Amino acid sequence: MSYDPRFDRYRSPNFKRPKASSDGVWWGKLTKPRVATKASSQPRPRPPLERLKRSKFRLWAVWVVLMLSGLGLAVNLFYLQVTRAPALRKQALEQQTLKTKPFVPRRPIVDRTGNVLAIDRQVYTLYAHPKLFKHSKGDIAAKLAPMLPIEVAPGNTAETELLRRFNLGESGITIASSLAQEVADRVERMQIKDSPVDGLELVRQQQRFYPQQELAADILGYVDGEQKGQAGVEYSQQNLLERSMPSIQFSKSIDGHWLPDRLTAGFVQLDDLKLQLTIDSRLQRAARIALKEKMLKYGAKRGTVIVMDARNGELLSMVAEPTYDPNQYFNFDLSRYKNWAVTDVYEPGSTFKAINVAIALEAGAVKPNTVFNDEGRIYMDGWTIQNSDYKQVGARGPSTVTEILKHSSNVGMVHVMRSMKASLYYQALEKLGMGQSAGTDLPFEVTSQLKNREQFINSPVEVATTAFGQGFSITPMQLVQLNGALANGGKLVTPHVVRGLFDREGQAFWKLPRAVGKQVFSPQTTKQVLEMMETVVDGGTGKAAQIPGYRIAGKTGTAQKANAGGGYSDKAIITSFVGIMPAEAPRYVVLAVIDEPKGGSGGVVAAPIVESVMETLINIEKIPPSKK
């Protein structure tokens, strides 16, 4: 190939390749012309007008979105700041403020002589956090065991029980509760090898304390963990036992702490008032001992004793068995919490005969020496009515009203009450409050039960059974109230246990208003009935209630228990005795009721209880012997 000088410039370092010509030819190099294909073709540029329209559409879309969003924000802002403003403001206040009443102790409860029956005290709960122990669990258990009242299983020790509890977890283990201040002080001072014990925590609490334990549980009731009374006067007198205290408002600070608002000097003021009861603890203790002794002897299901001052209705004693310890109410069955002397009704039996005699005397149907024939057994509307001692004595024949009451004759009482019109008899029962309650200040009292007027008047057997205390039901409390009318000259007084609020000097701050007693019998009638009731104790069925040197009026009662399905039980009975003393100047009414004793009668089971309580009453009130 011959040399061509035209190519020398391509070898030069300054050479710049020229651009291809339109026909695809570079100078000195021949290439193929480019052929446009579908795959390699480029989109045609849009005309300027179409691009402008698309830009305007995007701007409008953005503007619409912004406007709608702004409108939505404005609507929501209006809804929050105007429509819901009051509700949100209230919610904010609830979250940022707190109103509460400071805890203050309940007022103490004392008996009529000032003995403390219930009081608030400071107690502690002991928690263990084993993960914080700096001493061995064994050393801590050995040091702590003698200080704490811990219940242990038979064959176990307090120390091993503590070790078992320490192993239940790493923190927050409850070791003991209701610890007294002196026990808590010993735990705080406890040291092992001259160094304090870590991992034990004492939490202070307020607790209602009953120093007499079960002595007056039927009257006092108990207070639960939320400081609310749940039975007895703790429940019925909640408004008197709680000290009034205005609410404190707290506001939450920036750091989240609650701070009180507007506290003035002397804000917390604790008064020294005490709720005083009419109960005498000495008589209460004697009544409970006598009741428990007879219940144990005769295997009775339950029993109650009530002592009332007939002049004003003050209850000096009221016990029921079985009872409970209000300090540990949670360990007893719920049935123990109710005082059945006011919550349950029963057929009083012969203890109501004295009331029936008073009704007949007041109506002028009989006199104390009116004579009726006591056949011992009679039949009425297919029912057999007989005296309890008919098998031993038979028919007594002609008997005065006094003798009928003395020997507790059922047949004789039927004749006595049939001597007056049934309608007048029913009217007299209603006047005495039958079908109502005694109105005591103890809670959950029920009303007595009496057949309706039409049934009573049109059924001779209803009159007959009511004559000897069956066919209707009352509470033991109402029976005491009715016998109180016999003791005070014929007035129905309201039985009560609350005297009022008294300060530490014994001055009355508030006293229970006393309702005026309703006159239901004349003094002459009650005097005659009491003289008849004296014969019951002197030589009748109530001889076990005699007290040498004292005149006692009384009445026994032994009634069959009604079955739930109707009729009467062949075995279950309720025995009772009501006594009034001193007969020459009657003031005190004592009732004992024993439910389902195994054997015995009212004169055998209940009368000795009343006699024992009356002897204690004589010693406490220093009642002089009767002048016969």
Tab-separated table of N, CA, C and O in Angstrom, residues 429-520:
chain	number	residue	atom	x	y	z
A	429	LEU	N	-104.587	-6.636	119.517
A	429	LEU	CA	-103.276	-7.093	119.047
A	429	LEU	C	-102.631	-6.054	118.134
A	429	LEU	O	-101.411	-5.798	118.215
A	430	GLU	N	-103.431	-5.466	117.260
A	430	GLU	CA	-102.910	-4.423	116.378
A	430	GLU	C	-102.456	-3.210	117.178
A	430	GLU	O	-101.438	-2.574	116.855
A	431	LYS	N	-103.183	-2.874	118.238
A	431	LYS	CA	-102.815	-1.736	119.084
A	431	LYS	C	-101.472	-1.966	119.755
A	431	LYS	O	-100.703	-1.026	119.986
A	432	LEU	N	-101.176	-3.213	120.065
A	432	LEU	CA	-99.890	-3.549	120.694
A	432	LEU	C	-98.729	-3.536	119.711
A	432	LEU	O	-97.574	-3.702	120.113
A	433	GLY	N	-99.015	-3.358	118.430
A	433	GLY	CA	-97.950	-3.301	117.427
A	433	GLY	C	-97.692	-4.602	116.725
A	433	GLY	O	-96.665	-4.746	116.029
A	434	MET	N	-98.585	-5.567	116.871
A	434	MET	CA	-98.415	-6.818	116.140
A	434	MET	C	-98.520	-6.553	114.642
A	434	MET	O	-99.407	-5.819	114.194
A	435	GLY	N	-97.626	-7.155	113.888
A	435	GLY	CA	-97.533	-6.861	112.461
A	435	GLY	C	-96.572	-5.731	112.168
A	435	GLY	O	-96.369	-5.361	111.012
A	436	GLN	N	-95.968	-5.159	113.227
A	436	GLN	CA	-94.976	-4.100	113.089
A	436	GLN	C	-93.694	-4.526	113.789
A	436	GLN	O	-93.582	-5.636	114.291
A	437	SER	N	-92.724	-3.620	113.847
A	437	SER	CA	-91.473	-3.901	114.546
A	437	SER	C	-91.434	-3.117	115.854
A	437	SER	O	-92.236	-2.210	116.074
A	438	ALA	N	-90.467	-3.451	116.699
A	438	ALA	CA	-90.324	-2.753	117.980
A	438	ALA	C	-89.714	-1.376	117.798
A	438	ALA	O	-89.779	-0.547	118.708
A	439	GLY	N	-89.097	-1.103	116.639
A	439	GLY	CA	-88.543	0.217	116.348
A	439	GLY	C	-87.201	0.480	116.992
A	439	GLY	O	-86.823	1.641	117.183
A	440	THR	N	-86.450	-0.577	117.308
A	440	THR	CA	-85.151	-0.390	117.935
A	440	THR	C	-84.154	0.269	116.992
A	440	THR	O	-84.370	0.312	115.768
A	441	ASP	N	-83.047	0.772	117.535
A	441	ASP	CA	-82.027	1.430	116.716
A	441	ASP	C	-80.982	0.452	116.191
A	441	ASP	O	-79.978	0.862	115.616
A	442	LEU	N	-81.198	-0.826	116.378
A	442	LEU	CA	-80.325	-1.836	115.784
A	442	LEU	C	-80.797	-2.141	114.362
A	442	LEU	O	-81.996	-2.107	114.088
A	443	PRO	N	-79.872	-2.443	113.450
A	443	PRO	CA	-80.245	-2.600	112.041
A	443	PRO	C	-80.908	-3.930	111.737
A	443	PRO	O	-80.794	-4.894	112.495
A	444	PHE	N	-81.606	-3.954	110.609
A	444	PHE	CA	-82.177	-5.165	110.007
A	444	PHE	C	-83.289	-5.794	110.847
A	444	PHE	O	-83.518	-6.999	110.771
A	445	GLU	N	-83.974	-4.982	111.638
A	445	GLU	CA	-85.071	-5.509	112.437
A	445	GLU	C	-86.251	-5.845	111.539
A	445	GLU	O	-86.589	-5.101	110.613
A	446	VAL	N	-86.884	-6.966	111.809
A	446	VAL	CA	-88.022	-7.414	111.010
A	446	VAL	C	-89.315	-7.169	111.780
A	446	VAL	O	-89.314	-6.928	112.990
A	447	THR	N	-90.423	-7.236	111.071
A	447	THR	CA	-91.726	-7.025	111.682
A	447	THR	C	-92.310	-8.355	112.154
A	447	THR	O	-91.978	-9.417	111.631
A	448	SER	N	-93.182	-8.271	113.145
A	448	SER	CA	-93.875	-9.473	113.615
A	448	SER	C	-94.931	-9.873	112.591
A	448	SER	O	-95.325	-9.077	111.730
A	449	GLN	N	-95.382	-11.117	112.695
A	449	GLN	CA	-96.318	-11.656	111.704
A	449	GLN	C	-97.617	-12.070	112.384
A	449	GLN	O	-97.606	-12.812	113.371
A	450	LEU	N	-98.724	-11.574	111.821
A	450	LEU	CA	-100.053	-11.868	112.346
A	450	LEU	C	-100.976	-12.159	111.176
A	450	LEU	O	-100.878	-11.514	110.121
A	451	LYS	N	-101.873	-13.133	111.340
A	451	LYS	CA	-102.809	-13.466	110.268
A	451	LYS	C	-103.667	-12.241	109.937
A	451	LYS	O	-103.887	-11.362	110.778
A	452	ASN	N	-104.184	-12.209	108.713
A	452	ASN	CA	-105.020	-11.065	108.341
A	452	ASN	C	-106.333	-11.089	109.125
A	452	ASN	O	-106.757	-12.125	109.662
A	453	ARG	N	-106.986	-9.964	109.171
A	453	ARG	CA	-108.154	-9.784	110.030
A	453	ARG	C	-109.278	-10.765	109.696
A	453	ARG	O	-109.861	-11.396	110.588
A	454	GLU	N	-109.575	-10.924	108.424
A	454	GLU	CA	-110.666	-11.796	108.015
A	454	GLU	C	-110.403	-13.238	108.428
A	454	GLU	O	-111.293	-13.929	108.955
A	455	GLN	N	-109.190	-13.709	108.201
A	455	GLN	CA	-108.839	-15.081	108.561
A	455	GLN	C	-108.905	-15.289	110.074
A	455	GLN	O	-109.363	-16.324	110.563
A	456	PHE	N	-108.451	-14.285	110.813
A	456	PHE	CA	-108.430	-14.395	112.268
A	456	PHE	C	-109.850	-14.437	112.846
A	456	PHE	O	-110.156	-15.278	113.706
A	457	ILE	N	-110.707	-13.545	112.377
A	457	ILE	CA	-112.055	-13.434	112.947
A	457	ILE	C	-112.921	-14.628	112.563
A	457	ILE	O	-113.716	-15.129	113.367
A	458	ASN	N	-112.764	-15.122	111.343
A	458	ASN	CA	-113.644	-16.186	110.841
A	458	ASN	C	-113.151	-17.595	111.174
A	458	ASN	O	-113.820	-18.567	110.819
A	459	SER	N	-112.020	-17.710	111.833
A	459	SER	CA	-111.492	-19.031	112.158
A	459	SER	C	-111.320	-19.158	113.674
A	459	SER	O	-110.382	-18.579	114.248
A	460	PRO	N	-112.198	-19.907	114.345
A	460	PRO	CA	-112.085	-20.057	115.799
A	460	PRO	C	-110.747	-20.634	116.243
A	460	PRO	O	-110.254	-20.307	117.329
A	461	VAL	N	-110.163	-21.496	115.419
A	461	VAL	CA	-108.906	-22.100	115.825
A	461	VAL	C	-107.774	-21.076	115.846
A	461	VAL	O	-106.810	-21.220	116.612
A	462	GLU	N	-107.872	-20.001	115.030
A	462	GLU	CA	-106.852	-18.948	115.054
A	462	GLU	C	-106.892	-18.213	116.388
A	462	GLU	O	-105.845	-17.916	116.981
A	463	VAL	N	-108.068	-17.920	116.870
A	463	VAL	CA	-108.203	-17.283	118.178
A	463	VAL	C	-107.658	-18.207	119.259
A	463	VAL	O	-106.959	-17.775	120.191
A	464	ALA	N	-107.962	-19.498	119.144
A	464	ALA	CA	-107.552	-20.463	120.165
A	464	ALA	C	-106.033	-20.594	120.236
A	464	ALA	O	-105.439	-20.572	121.321
A	465	THR	N	-105.378	-20.738	119.100
A	465	THR	CA	-103.919	-20.907	119.119
A	465	THR	C	-103.212	-19.621	119.542
A	465	THR	O	-102.201	-19.676	120.260
A	466	THR	N	-103.748	-18.474	119.129
A	466	THR	CA	-103.148	-17.204	119.551
A	466	THR	C	-103.264	-17.031	121.057
A	466	THR	O	-102.400	-16.406	121.685
A	467	ALA	N	-104.303	-17.601	121.662
A	467	ALA	CA	-104.523	-17.477	123.100
A	467	ALA	C	-103.359	-18.055	123.903
A	467	ALA	O	-103.025	-17.542	124.975
A	468	PHE	N	-102.721	-19.127	123.398
A	468	PHE	CA	-101.580	-19.681	124.135
A	468	PHE	C	-100.259	-19.473	123.391
A	468	PHE	O	-99.281	-20.195	123.573
A	469	GLY	N	-100.216	-18.435	122.529
A	469	GLY	CA	-98.941	-17.955	121.989
A	469	GLY	C	-98.430	-18.634	120.757
A	469	GLY	O	-97.229	-18.568	120.471
A	470	GLN	N	-99.330	-19.265	119.979
A	470	GLN	CA	-98.890	-19.866	118.720
A	470	GLN	C	-99.808	-19.417	117.586
A	470	GLN	O	-100.858	-18.824	117.813
A	471	GLY	N	-99.335	-19.644	116.342
A	471	GLY	CA	-100.100	-19.194	115.192
A	471	GLY	C	-99.713	-17.811	114.715
A	471	GLY	O	-100.232	-17.331	113.709
A	472	PHE	N	-98.809	-17.158	115.417
A	472	PHE	CA	-98.258	-15.861	115.007
A	472	PHE	C	-96.794	-15.827	115.433
A	472	PHE	O	-96.344	-16.687	116.202
A	473	SER	N	-96.035	-14.839	114.969
A	473	SER	CA	-94.594	-14.792	115.246
A	473	SER	C	-94.157	-13.380	115.591
A	473	SER	O	-94.641	-12.405	114.990
A	474	ILE	N	-93.260	-13.279	116.548
A	474	ILE	CA	-92.663	-11.997	116.916
A	474	ILE	C	-91.170	-12.194	117.134
A	474	ILE	O	-90.674	-13.323	117.230
A	475	THR	N	-90.444	-11.097	117.262
A	475	THR	CA	-89.022	-11.165	117.606
A	475	THR	C	-88.872	-11.173	119.124
A	475	THR	O	-89.746	-10.680	119.845
A	476	PRO	N	-87.787	-11.730	119.641
A	476	PRO	CA	-87.538	-11.624	121.086
A	476	PRO	C	-87.551	-10.182	121.576
A	476	PRO	O	-88.007	-9.905	122.690
A	477	MET	N	-87.059	-9.257	120.747
A	477	MET	CA	-87.035	-7.848	121.143
A	477	MET	C	-88.443	-7.307	121.355
A	477	MET	O	-88.698	-6.546	122.305
A	478	GLN	N	-89.384	-7.695	120.497
A	478	GLN	CA	-90.745	-7.190	120.652
A	478	GLN	C	-91.426	-7.807	121.872
A	478	GLN	O	-92.242	-7.152	122.524
A	479	LEU	N	-91.085	-9.039	122.206
A	479	LEU	CA	-91.653	-9.639	123.413
A	479	LEU	C	-91.168	-8.896	124.661
A	479	LEU	O	-91.932	-8.691	125.613
A	480	VAL	N	-89.902	-8.468	124.661
A	480	VAL	CA	-89.382	-7.657	125.766
A	480	VAL	C	-90.134	-6.333	125.836
A	480	VAL	O	-90.497	-5.855	126.924
A	481	GLN	N	-90.370	-5.722	124.686
A	481	GLN	CA	-91.093	-4.454	124.655
A	481	GLN	C	-92.497	-4.595	125.245
A	481	GLN	O	-92.945	-3.754	126.029
A	482	LEU	N	-93.213	-5.658	124.882
A	482	LEU	CA	-94.574	-5.864	125.379
A	482	LEU	C	-94.587	-6.112	126.882
A	482	LEU	O	-95.458	-5.609	127.599
A	483	ASN	N	-93.626	-6.883	127.390
A	483	ASN	CA	-93.552	-7.105	128.827
A	483	ASN	C	-93.097	-5.850	129.560
A	483	ASN	O	-93.421	-5.672	130.744
A	484	GLY	N	-92.366	-4.996	128.853
A	484	GLY	CA	-92.017	-3.709	129.444
A	484	GLY	C	-93.246	-2.869	129.728
A	484	GLY	O	-93.288	-2.109	130.715
A	485	ALA	N	-94.273	-2.997	128.881
A	485	ALA	CA	-95.528	-2.278	129.111
A	485	ALA	C	-96.219	-2.775	130.377
A	485	ALA	O	-96.908	-2.006	131.067
A	486	LEU	N	-96.052	-4.057	130.707
A	486	LEU	CA	-96.613	-4.587	131.956
A	486	LEU	C	-95.848	-4.052	133.158
A	486	LEU	O	-96.411	-3.912	134.254
A	487	ALA	N	-94.549	-3.748	132.970
A	487	ALA	CA	-93.712	-3.320	134.083
A	487	ALA	C	-93.792	-1.818	134.359
A	487	ALA	O	-93.557	-1.396	135.494
A	488	ASN	N	-94.120	-1.007	133.355
A	488	ASN	CA	-94.052	0.454	133.548
A	488	ASN	C	-95.416	1.128	133.636
A	488	ASN	O	-95.514	2.350	133.529
A	489	GLY	N	-96.466	0.347	133.818
A	489	GLY	CA	-97.789	0.948	133.946
A	489	GLY	C	-98.566	1.006	132.651
A	489	GLY	O	-99.573	1.721	132.582
A	490	GLY	N	-98.136	0.289	131.625
A	490	GLY	CA	-98.941	0.170	130.414
A	490	GLY	C	-98.467	0.933	129.207
A	490	GLY	O	-99.206	1.070	128.227
A	491	LYS	N	-97.200	1.428	129.200
A	491	LYS	CA	-96.708	2.215	128.069
A	491	LYS	C	-95.750	1.381	127.217
A	491	LYS	O	-94.880	0.682	127.743
A	492	LEU	N	-95.903	1.507	125.890
A	492	LEU	CA	-94.959	0.870	124.956
A	492	LEU	C	-93.787	1.817	124.739
A	492	LEU	O	-93.929	2.867	124.106
A	493	VAL	N	-92.627	1.471	125.269
A	493	VAL	CA	-91.422	2.267	125.053
A	493	VAL	C	-90.605	1.621	123.948
A	493	VAL	O	-90.783	0.442	123.624
A	494	THR	N	-89.706	2.388	123.373
A	494	THR	CA	-88.887	1.888	122.261
A	494	THR	C	-87.561	1.355	122.787
A	494	THR	O	-86.761	2.119	123.351
A	495	PRO	N	-87.281	0.065	122.611
A	495	PRO	CA	-85.977	-0.460	123.051
A	495	PRO	C	-84.854	0.164	122.235
A	495	PRO	O	-84.953	0.305	121.019
A	496	HIS	N	-83.749	0.541	122.898
A	496	HIS	CA	-82.635	1.158	122.185
A	496	HIS	C	-81.334	0.925	122.933
A	496	HIS	O	-81.337	0.645	124.141
A	497	VAL	N	-80.226	1.040	122.203
A	497	VAL	CA	-78.895	0.839	122.794
A	497	VAL	C	-78.045	2.101	122.746
A	497	VAL	O	-76.983	2.158	123.366
A	498	VAL	N	-78.467	3.141	122.035
A	498	VAL	CA	-77.670	4.367	121.882
A	498	VAL	C	-78.156	5.421	122.870
A	498	VAL	O	-79.349	5.740	122.909
A	499	ARG	N	-77.228	5.961	123.665
A	499	ARG	CA	-77.558	7.076	124.568
A	499	ARG	C	-77.286	8.408	123.892
A	499	ARG	O	-78.054	9.350	124.028
A	500	GLY	N	-76.154	8.523	123.190
A	500	GLY	CA	-75.828	9.769	122.515
A	500	GLY	C	-74.340	9.963	122.397
A	500	GLY	O	-73.539	9.058	122.654
A	501	LEU	N	-73.930	11.189	122.018
A	501	LEU	CA	-72.527	11.569	121.911
A	501	LEU	C	-72.129	12.349	123.159
A	501	LEU	O	-72.785	13.342	123.520
A	502	PHE	N	-71.036	11.906	123.796
A	502	PHE	CA	-70.566	12.541	125.022
A	502	PHE	C	-69.096	12.885	124.879
A	502	PHE	O	-68.337	12.174	124.204
A	503	ASP	N	-68.662	13.997	125.526
A	503	ASP	CA	-67.253	14.378	125.473
A	503	ASP	C	-66.483	13.679	126.583
A	503	ASP	O	-67.035	12.895	127.358
A	504	ARG	N	-65.194	13.994	126.679
A	504	ARG	CA	-64.340	13.307	127.650
A	504	ARG	C	-64.698	13.639	129.088
A	504	ARG	O	-64.353	12.907	130.012
A	505	GLU	N	-65.400	14.740	129.285
A	505	GLU	CA	-65.832	15.111	130.625
A	505	GLU	C	-67.164	14.476	131.005
A	505	GLU	O	-67.665	14.702	132.108
A	506	GLY	N	-67.739	13.717	130.068
A	506	GLY	CA	-69.017	13.078	130.340
A	506	GLY	C	-70.215	13.956	130.077
A	506	GLY	O	-71.347	13.597	130.429
A	507	GLN	N	-69.990	15.116	129.457
A	507	GLN	CA	-71.081	16.022	129.137
A	507	GLN	C	-71.722	15.626	127.806
A	507	GLN	O	-71.031	15.271	126.849
A	508	ALA	N	-73.032	15.700	127.759
A	508	ALA	CA	-73.763	15.285	126.562
A	508	ALA	C	-73.654	16.347	125.472
A	508	ALA	O	-73.983	17.511	125.695
A	509	PHE	N	-73.177	15.935	124.312
A	509	PHE	CA	-73.166	16.802	123.139
A	509	PHE	C	-74.453	16.624	122.334
A	509	PHE	O	-74.999	17.576	121.787
A	510	TRP	N	-74.903	15.386	122.256
A	510	TRP	CA	-76.168	15.051	121.589
A	510	TRP	C	-76.737	13.821	122.249
A	510	TRP	O	-76.011	12.861	122.529
A	511	LYS	N	-78.033	13.859	122.564
A	511	LYS	CA	-78.678	12.712	123.199
A	511	LYS	C	-79.806	12.223	122.311
A	511	LYS	O	-80.446	13.004	121.600
A	512	LEU	N	-80.031	10.918	122.365
A	512	LEU	CA	-81.059	10.305	121.539
A	512	LEU	C	-82.432	10.839	121.935
A	512	LEU	O	-82.815	10.752	123.113
A	513	PRO	N	-83.160	11.404	120.990
A	513	PRO	CA	-84.526	11.867	121.324
A	513	PRO	C	-85.409	10.679	121.686
A	513	PRO	O	-85.406	9.655	120.998
A	514	ARG	N	-86.131	10.791	122.755
A	514	ARG	CA	-86.992	9.701	123.217
A	514	ARG	C	-88.438	9.991	122.841
A	514	ARG	O	-88.976	11.055	123.162
A	515	ALA	N	-89.031	9.025	122.157
A	515	ALA	CA	-90.435	9.165	121.794
A	515	ALA	C	-91.308	8.921	123.027
A	515	ALA	O	-90.949	8.146	123.922
A	516	VAL	N	-92.430	9.585	123.071
A	516	VAL	CA	-93.363	9.401	124.168
A	516	VAL	C	-93.990	8.016	124.047
A	516	VAL	O	-94.454	7.620	122.978
A	517	GLY	N	-93.978	7.256	125.145
A	517	GLY	CA	-94.524	5.912	125.121
A	517	GLY	C	-96.027	5.912	124.868
A	517	GLY	O	-96.769	6.761	125.367
A	518	LYS	N	-96.458	4.945	124.093
A	518	LYS	CA	-97.882	4.803	123.768
A	518	LYS	C	-98.579	4.006	124.865
A	518	LYS	O	-98.155	2.913	125.218
A	519	GLN	N	-99.661	4.568	125.416
A	519	GLN	CA	-100.395	3.899	126.491
A	519	GLN	C	-101.283	2.815	125.883
A	519	GLN	O	-102.199	3.084	125.123
A	520	VAL	N	-100.992	1.549	126.244
A	520	VAL	CA	-101.760	0.432	125.697
A	520	VAL	C	-102.546	-0.309	126.778
A	520	VAL	O	-103.517	-1.002	126.473
